[in-house]
Each structure stands twice: as structure tokens, then as C-alpha cells.
Amino acid sequence: MEKVVAVAVGATRPAICSPSLAEVDFRTSVKMSGFFNVSRLRSLQPIKALEESATASVVQESAAISGNNLCQNSTVAKSTNILWHKNSVDKRDRQQLLQQKGCVIWITGLSGSGKSTLACALSQALHWRGKLTYILDGDNCRHGLNRDLSFKAEDRVENIRRIGEVAKLFADAGVICIACLISPYRKDRDACRSMLPEGDFIEVFMDVPLQVCEARDPKGLYKLAREGKVKGFTGIDDPYEPPLNCEIVLKQMGDDCPSPADMVETVVSYLDENGFLRA
């Protein structure tokens, strides 16, 4: 006669939500030591997050078994059946850790207007103040992330979109992201602005006349464009659309060119006044 063994559904699943003996001893010792202040409570949050994550996993698995799908997959562009996963550590936690607010400083202007110079000087000044930054330089990104893109109009749109998406991730990480690239089309810059919460996109316009930029010509590209050896060069045979409502304008008046230190001070003052240099 065969022996029939009844197994309850889920009986073989480990009790992953139950705390281990080590966790119980730790909590008990903390309570007895009287260290339940705000900082100590915050140190226990990872344990609580793990418990909540484990509970959520059990619920989701149970829903899958029962056929009740609690989350709905979505379609974004060409990506189908994707699901946004919410993390237990969010932007506010990261900002609190870094003691700053994540944002994107988008420096735009003609080639030779001083975008990279400002970006590097600004990053250094903020570094000295103990703030974490990262520069997304247009040329640098074309060495890797965007090396498959040309300078045709449609590729320029994709170039800006990709950098905007990466900048958004840096800002979400609590980092002050400095993007410096020509980004000639207004609608593309506005599209990047729309990716972030209101106020977190800071557009800095390097308002330097074309003739000044061409006189500088640090890469020799204006000369090549005038000779017809470079096509679609912004300012020569491709338009640049200046911002209409940017946060900061750094304008050169005649031969009076503001120094990098003066420009940095303008941007840092804006960040300080708007609370980006504290959590």
C-alpha cells in the first residue's frame, strides 16, 4: 500500500521574513543599550528594507501562483513587457548621504564659447567644497556612449536624448551632473528638461558671438567648415537656436570676456541660493 504524504502549499518555502537569531540578539542589545536615537534608527533601516523586500517577494510569488497579477507590464517605445522596479533607497536617501541635491547643469553654446572650460572649472570649485559632480562632455560621450552617431540632424537628436537620459540618472543618484555640449536645437534641450523634476534642470547659455568663437577656433573646425571640408557645422551651415528661458546667461559684451572664475561664481551662487549645495 502506497503511503500518501500531504504537503501544504508553500510548506517547503523557507520563512524568509523571520529574523535570524543574530538579528534578534542585535536588536535586543540595541534596545538594552538605550541607543534608540534618530541616527541609530536610521542605521536599522536597511534591515527593515530587507524584511519589506522579502515580504513583497512572497506576495508577488503568491499572486503569480494564484493568477492575480498585482503589477502591470508596460510598453515604452520598442521595449515591451517591461516593469519599473522601485528601490528601497531613493533619491532623498542618496542626497542625505551626499549632503547635496542632485541636478543637471546643462551648458549650451557654440563651439568655442567656453562650455568645457566652464564645466571643468565648475566641477573643480564644487569638488573643493566637498560636492560630488560628474561632467558629461559632448566630445567625450562620442568616444563611447554615442560613437555610433554622426552629426546628421537625426543623430544629433539621439545624441542629446542619450546624454539627457544619462544626466537624469546622475541627478537621481544625488550627483550634480554637468553636461556641456553644443546641443543646438531648442526642442531637444527642452526634451531633456522635461525628463527631470521641475527646477532640477539648470540651463546655462554661453552667449558668445559667432565671430568671437570663430576667432578662437580651438579645434580648427571653423576653418574647415568655411573651406567646405566639414559639413553641417553649427553656426556656419547649421543653425543654433539660443535658449528663450534659461536659468543662467553668461554673456560676453564686446571684448569684455568674463573670467572662468567669475562664471563659476555665478553658477555656484545660483546653486547655493536654490538649495542644491545642501540636503
Tab-separated table of C-alpha atoms in Angstrom:
chain	number	residue	atom	x	y	z
A	1	MET	CA	0.000	0.000	0.000
A	2	GLU	CA	1.431	3.311	-1.051
A	3	LYS	CA	1.960	5.939	1.599
A	4	VAL	CA	0.216	9.220	0.761
A	5	VAL	CA	2.009	12.294	2.025
A	6	ALA	CA	0.009	15.538	2.148
A	7	VAL	CA	2.095	18.639	1.505
A	8	ALA	CA	0.581	22.042	2.223
A	9	VAL	CA	1.018	24.659	-0.482
A	10	GLY	CA	4.058	26.766	0.360
A	11	ALA	CA	5.149	24.399	3.150
A	12	THR	CA	8.538	23.932	1.539
A	13	ARG	CA	9.197	27.674	1.330
A	14	PRO	CA	11.627	28.984	3.933
A	15	ALA	CA	10.327	31.615	6.324
A	16	ILE	CA	12.418	34.350	4.762
A	17	CYS	CA	10.581	37.107	6.599
A	18	SER	CA	11.565	35.780	10.029
A	19	PRO	CA	14.601	37.459	11.614
A	20	SER	CA	17.668	35.327	12.315
A	21	LEU	CA	18.896	34.732	15.858
A	22	ALA	CA	21.760	37.124	15.168
A	23	GLU	CA	19.299	39.876	14.162
A	24	VAL	CA	17.189	39.251	17.278
A	25	ASP	CA	20.255	39.426	19.517
A	26	PHE	CA	21.371	42.616	17.760
A	27	ARG	CA	18.003	44.322	18.192
A	28	THR	CA	17.801	43.253	21.817
A	29	SER	CA	21.270	44.609	22.565
A	30	VAL	CA	20.429	47.894	20.876
A	31	LYS	CA	17.240	48.276	22.916
A	32	MET	CA	19.027	47.470	26.173
A	33	SER	CA	21.845	49.895	25.406
A	34	GLY	CA	19.393	52.779	25.017
A	35	PHE	CA	20.748	53.875	21.642
A	36	PHE	CA	17.378	54.421	20.011
A	37	ASN	CA	18.099	57.927	18.731
A	38	VAL	CA	17.460	59.154	15.199
A	39	SER	CA	20.868	58.178	13.795
A	40	ARG	CA	20.663	54.672	15.275
A	41	LEU	CA	17.143	54.205	13.981
A	42	ARG	CA	18.342	55.185	10.519
A	43	SER	CA	21.091	52.546	10.716
A	44	LEU	CA	18.391	49.901	11.228
A	45	GLN	CA	16.511	50.922	8.084
A	46	PRO	CA	18.441	48.501	5.827
A	47	ILE	CA	17.192	45.593	7.988
A	48	LYS	CA	13.623	46.885	7.745
A	49	ALA	CA	14.025	47.349	3.976
A	50	LEU	CA	15.222	43.753	3.603
A	51	GLU	CA	12.230	42.490	5.575
A	52	GLU	CA	9.819	44.537	3.442
A	53	SER	CA	11.523	43.359	0.256
A	54	ALA	CA	11.239	39.735	1.351
A	55	THR	CA	7.568	40.207	2.212
A	56	ALA	CA	6.921	41.818	-1.165
A	57	SER	CA	8.619	38.899	-2.931
A	58	VAL	CA	6.376	36.384	-1.162
A	59	VAL	CA	3.273	38.397	-2.045
A	60	GLN	CA	4.308	38.678	-5.688
A	61	GLU	CA	5.096	34.966	-5.912
A	62	SER	CA	1.779	34.099	-4.291
A	63	ALA	CA	-0.013	36.363	-6.757
A	64	ALA	CA	1.731	34.664	-9.661
A	65	ILE	CA	0.691	31.237	-8.357
A	66	SER	CA	-2.912	32.312	-7.839
A	67	GLY	CA	-3.023	34.085	-11.208
A	68	ASN	CA	-3.657	37.527	-9.674
A	69	ASN	CA	-1.053	39.782	-11.215
A	70	LEU	CA	-0.550	42.741	-8.849
A	71	CYS	CA	1.702	44.686	-11.249
A	72	GLN	CA	1.084	45.558	-14.867
A	73	ASN	CA	3.756	45.349	-17.525
A	74	SER	CA	4.125	48.297	-19.870
A	75	THR	CA	5.449	49.187	-23.299
A	76	VAL	CA	7.880	52.060	-23.860
A	77	ALA	CA	8.821	52.787	-27.475
A	78	LYS	CA	10.160	49.461	-28.804
A	79	SER	CA	10.501	47.849	-25.365
A	80	THR	CA	7.583	45.584	-24.471
A	81	ASN	CA	6.554	43.714	-21.301
A	82	ILE	CA	8.782	45.788	-19.025
A	83	LEU	CA	8.149	46.608	-15.383
A	84	TRP	CA	9.530	49.503	-13.321
A	85	HIS	CA	11.143	48.170	-10.128
A	86	LYS	CA	11.028	50.588	-7.199
A	87	ASN	CA	14.118	50.562	-4.982
A	88	SER	CA	14.102	50.811	-1.195
A	89	VAL	CA	16.843	53.502	-1.257
A	90	ASP	CA	15.562	56.558	-3.097
A	91	LYS	CA	16.912	59.915	-4.271
A	92	ARG	CA	16.250	61.586	-0.905
A	93	ASP	CA	18.350	58.968	0.887
A	94	ARG	CA	21.239	59.449	-1.521
A	95	GLN	CA	21.030	63.231	-1.241
A	96	GLN	CA	21.074	62.964	2.534
A	97	LEU	CA	24.189	60.816	2.313
A	98	LEU	CA	25.946	63.282	-0.014
A	99	GLN	CA	24.578	66.423	1.660
A	100	GLN	CA	23.623	67.944	-1.694
A	101	LYS	CA	20.756	67.816	-4.173
A	102	GLY	CA	21.075	66.048	-7.493
A	103	CYS	CA	20.545	68.212	-10.567
A	104	VAL	CA	21.649	68.709	-14.157
A	105	ILE	CA	23.590	71.807	-15.184
A	106	TRP	CA	23.219	71.919	-18.970
A	107	ILE	CA	25.817	74.200	-20.569
A	108	THR	CA	24.956	75.069	-24.172
A	109	GLY	CA	26.501	77.347	-26.760
A	110	LEU	CA	28.510	77.499	-29.966
A	111	SER	CA	31.748	75.623	-30.455
A	112	GLY	CA	34.499	77.706	-28.878
A	113	SER	CA	32.170	79.537	-26.481
A	114	GLY	CA	33.897	78.082	-23.405
A	115	LYS	CA	31.491	75.308	-22.377
A	116	SER	CA	34.135	72.723	-21.450
A	117	THR	CA	36.291	75.367	-19.762
A	118	LEU	CA	33.386	76.372	-17.538
A	119	ALA	CA	32.412	72.757	-16.851
A	120	CYS	CA	35.902	71.811	-15.654
A	121	ALA	CA	36.331	74.947	-13.538
A	122	LEU	CA	32.861	74.497	-12.017
A	123	SER	CA	33.485	70.833	-11.215
A	124	GLN	CA	36.765	71.717	-9.518
A	125	ALA	CA	35.217	74.521	-7.476
A	126	LEU	CA	32.397	72.261	-6.263
A	127	HIS	CA	34.875	69.473	-5.530
A	128	TRP	CA	36.786	71.831	-3.266
A	129	ARG	CA	33.527	72.472	-1.436
A	130	GLY	CA	33.062	68.761	-0.861
A	131	LYS	CA	30.359	68.304	-3.515
A	132	LEU	CA	30.178	65.337	-5.875
A	133	THR	CA	29.935	66.193	-9.573
A	134	TYR	CA	30.322	64.452	-12.906
A	135	ILE	CA	30.911	66.020	-16.326
A	136	LEU	CA	29.210	64.702	-19.447
A	137	ASP	CA	31.247	66.331	-22.208
A	138	GLY	CA	29.792	66.108	-25.710
A	139	ASP	CA	33.041	65.011	-27.384
A	140	ASN	CA	33.856	62.565	-24.591
A	141	CYS	CA	30.458	60.883	-24.907
A	142	ARG	CA	31.051	60.417	-28.623
A	143	HIS	CA	34.144	58.366	-27.757
A	144	GLY	CA	31.954	55.669	-26.217
A	145	LEU	CA	28.254	56.010	-25.499
A	146	ASN	CA	27.489	57.828	-28.761
A	147	ARG	CA	30.299	56.658	-31.016
A	148	ASP	CA	27.753	55.103	-33.382
A	149	LEU	CA	26.195	58.519	-34.108
A	150	SER	CA	27.096	61.034	-36.812
A	151	PHE	CA	26.443	64.768	-36.894
A	152	LYS	CA	23.366	64.463	-39.078
A	153	ALA	CA	20.224	66.083	-37.692
A	154	GLU	CA	18.571	62.806	-36.646
A	155	ASP	CA	21.755	61.561	-34.962
A	156	ARG	CA	22.190	64.844	-33.137
A	157	VAL	CA	18.696	64.395	-31.706
A	158	GLU	CA	19.613	60.908	-30.467
A	159	ASN	CA	22.943	62.175	-29.129
A	160	ILE	CA	21.174	64.732	-26.950
A	161	ARG	CA	18.500	62.249	-25.859
A	162	ARG	CA	21.061	59.708	-24.665
A	163	ILE	CA	23.093	62.267	-22.761
A	164	GLY	CA	19.886	63.630	-21.240
A	165	GLU	CA	18.913	60.162	-20.022
A	166	VAL	CA	22.357	59.567	-18.500
A	167	ALA	CA	22.306	63.007	-16.872
A	168	LYS	CA	18.911	62.173	-15.376
A	169	LEU	CA	20.369	59.034	-13.784
A	170	PHE	CA	23.249	61.023	-12.284
A	171	ALA	CA	20.795	63.544	-10.834
A	172	ASP	CA	18.683	60.719	-9.405
A	173	ALA	CA	21.857	59.381	-7.774
A	174	GLY	CA	22.200	62.732	-5.982
A	175	VAL	CA	25.115	63.874	-8.127
A	176	ILE	CA	25.459	67.373	-9.577
A	177	CYS	CA	25.771	66.465	-13.256
A	178	ILE	CA	27.397	68.997	-15.595
A	179	ALA	CA	26.552	68.401	-19.258
A	180	CYS	CA	28.473	70.553	-21.719
A	181	LEU	CA	27.689	70.208	-25.403
A	182	ILE	CA	26.548	72.438	-28.252
A	183	SER	CA	23.014	70.945	-28.234
A	184	PRO	CA	21.920	73.386	-30.964
A	185	TYR	CA	18.198	72.613	-31.136
A	186	ARG	CA	15.854	74.132	-28.594
A	187	LYS	CA	13.325	71.305	-28.678
A	188	ASP	CA	15.992	68.736	-27.826
A	189	ARG	CA	17.172	70.707	-24.802
A	190	ASP	CA	13.555	71.180	-23.716
A	191	ALA	CA	13.030	67.426	-24.053
A	192	CYS	CA	15.929	66.841	-21.650
A	193	ARG	CA	14.469	69.391	-19.252
A	194	SER	CA	11.168	67.523	-19.253
A	195	MET	CA	12.931	64.349	-18.066
A	196	LEU	CA	13.668	65.878	-14.670
A	197	PRO	CA	11.526	67.258	-11.837
A	198	GLU	CA	10.830	70.961	-12.152
A	199	GLY	CA	13.783	73.045	-11.052
A	200	ASP	CA	16.383	70.265	-11.341
A	201	PHE	CA	17.413	71.211	-14.893
A	202	ILE	CA	19.602	74.313	-14.920
A	203	GLU	CA	20.270	75.612	-18.419
A	204	VAL	CA	23.386	77.771	-18.774
A	205	PHE	CA	23.712	79.653	-22.058
A	206	MET	CA	27.209	80.690	-23.149
A	207	ASP	CA	26.150	83.781	-25.070
A	208	VAL	CA	29.302	84.432	-27.080
A	209	PRO	CA	29.132	85.985	-30.597
A	210	LEU	CA	29.930	83.740	-33.545
A	211	GLN	CA	32.821	85.937	-34.662
A	212	VAL	CA	34.473	85.570	-31.243
A	213	CYS	CA	34.062	81.795	-31.257
A	214	GLU	CA	35.387	81.611	-34.811
A	215	ALA	CA	38.391	83.746	-33.880
A	216	ARG	CA	39.191	81.352	-31.058
A	217	ASP	CA	38.577	78.196	-33.147
A	218	PRO	CA	40.340	75.899	-30.623
A	219	LYS	CA	39.757	72.761	-32.717
A	220	GLY	CA	40.285	74.342	-36.132
A	221	LEU	CA	36.769	73.316	-37.140
A	222	TYR	CA	35.508	76.743	-38.170
A	223	LYS	CA	38.327	76.988	-40.684
A	224	LEU	CA	37.460	73.557	-42.080
A	225	ALA	CA	33.771	74.458	-42.220
A	226	ARG	CA	34.497	77.686	-44.126
A	227	GLU	CA	36.551	75.648	-46.589
A	228	GLY	CA	33.668	73.226	-47.059
A	229	LYS	CA	35.610	70.316	-45.569
A	230	VAL	CA	33.217	69.941	-42.626
A	231	LYS	CA	29.505	69.874	-43.371
A	232	GLY	CA	26.627	70.679	-41.052
A	233	PHE	CA	28.764	72.709	-38.655
A	234	THR	CA	26.740	74.698	-36.123
A	235	GLY	CA	26.903	78.422	-36.749
A	236	ILE	CA	28.171	78.073	-40.311
A	237	ASP	CA	25.794	75.878	-42.315
A	238	ASP	CA	23.657	74.528	-39.493
A	239	PRO	CA	21.602	76.714	-37.116
A	240	TYR	CA	21.991	77.286	-33.402
A	241	GLU	CA	18.775	78.067	-31.528
A	242	PRO	CA	19.529	80.078	-28.375
A	243	PRO	CA	17.510	79.367	-25.221
A	244	LEU	CA	14.442	81.501	-24.569
A	245	ASN	CA	14.033	80.981	-20.823
A	246	CYS	CA	17.278	79.592	-19.454
A	247	GLU	CA	18.257	79.891	-15.799
A	248	ILE	CA	21.672	81.485	-16.360
A	249	VAL	CA	23.095	83.553	-19.225
A	250	LEU	CA	26.853	84.139	-19.345
A	251	LYS	CA	27.173	86.887	-21.926
A	252	GLN	CA	30.276	88.342	-23.486
A	253	MET	CA	29.946	92.039	-24.171
A	254	GLY	CA	32.322	93.104	-26.923
A	255	ASP	CA	35.894	92.349	-25.906
A	256	ASP	CA	34.895	92.069	-22.245
A	257	CYS	CA	35.034	88.318	-21.603
A	258	PRO	CA	34.225	87.171	-18.060
A	259	SER	CA	36.911	85.014	-16.496
A	260	PRO	CA	36.240	81.321	-15.721
A	261	ALA	CA	36.351	82.216	-12.019
A	262	ASP	CA	33.649	84.855	-12.463
A	263	MET	CA	31.445	82.466	-14.446
A	264	VAL	CA	31.899	79.728	-11.842
A	265	GLU	CA	30.941	82.151	-9.080
A	266	THR	CA	27.706	82.978	-10.939
A	267	VAL	CA	26.723	79.318	-11.253
A	268	VAL	CA	27.774	78.370	-7.712
A	269	SER	CA	25.784	81.288	-6.317
A	270	TYR	CA	22.718	80.057	-8.187
A	271	LEU	CA	23.184	76.539	-6.787
A	272	ASP	CA	23.672	77.857	-3.271
A	273	GLU	CA	20.688	80.208	-3.384
A	274	ASN	CA	18.418	77.449	-4.678
A	275	GLY	CA	19.436	74.860	-2.093
A	276	PHE	CA	21.411	72.447	-4.274
A	277	LEU	CA	24.509	72.541	-2.062
A	278	ARG	CA	22.727	71.111	0.955
A	279	ALA	CA	20.392	68.165	1.507
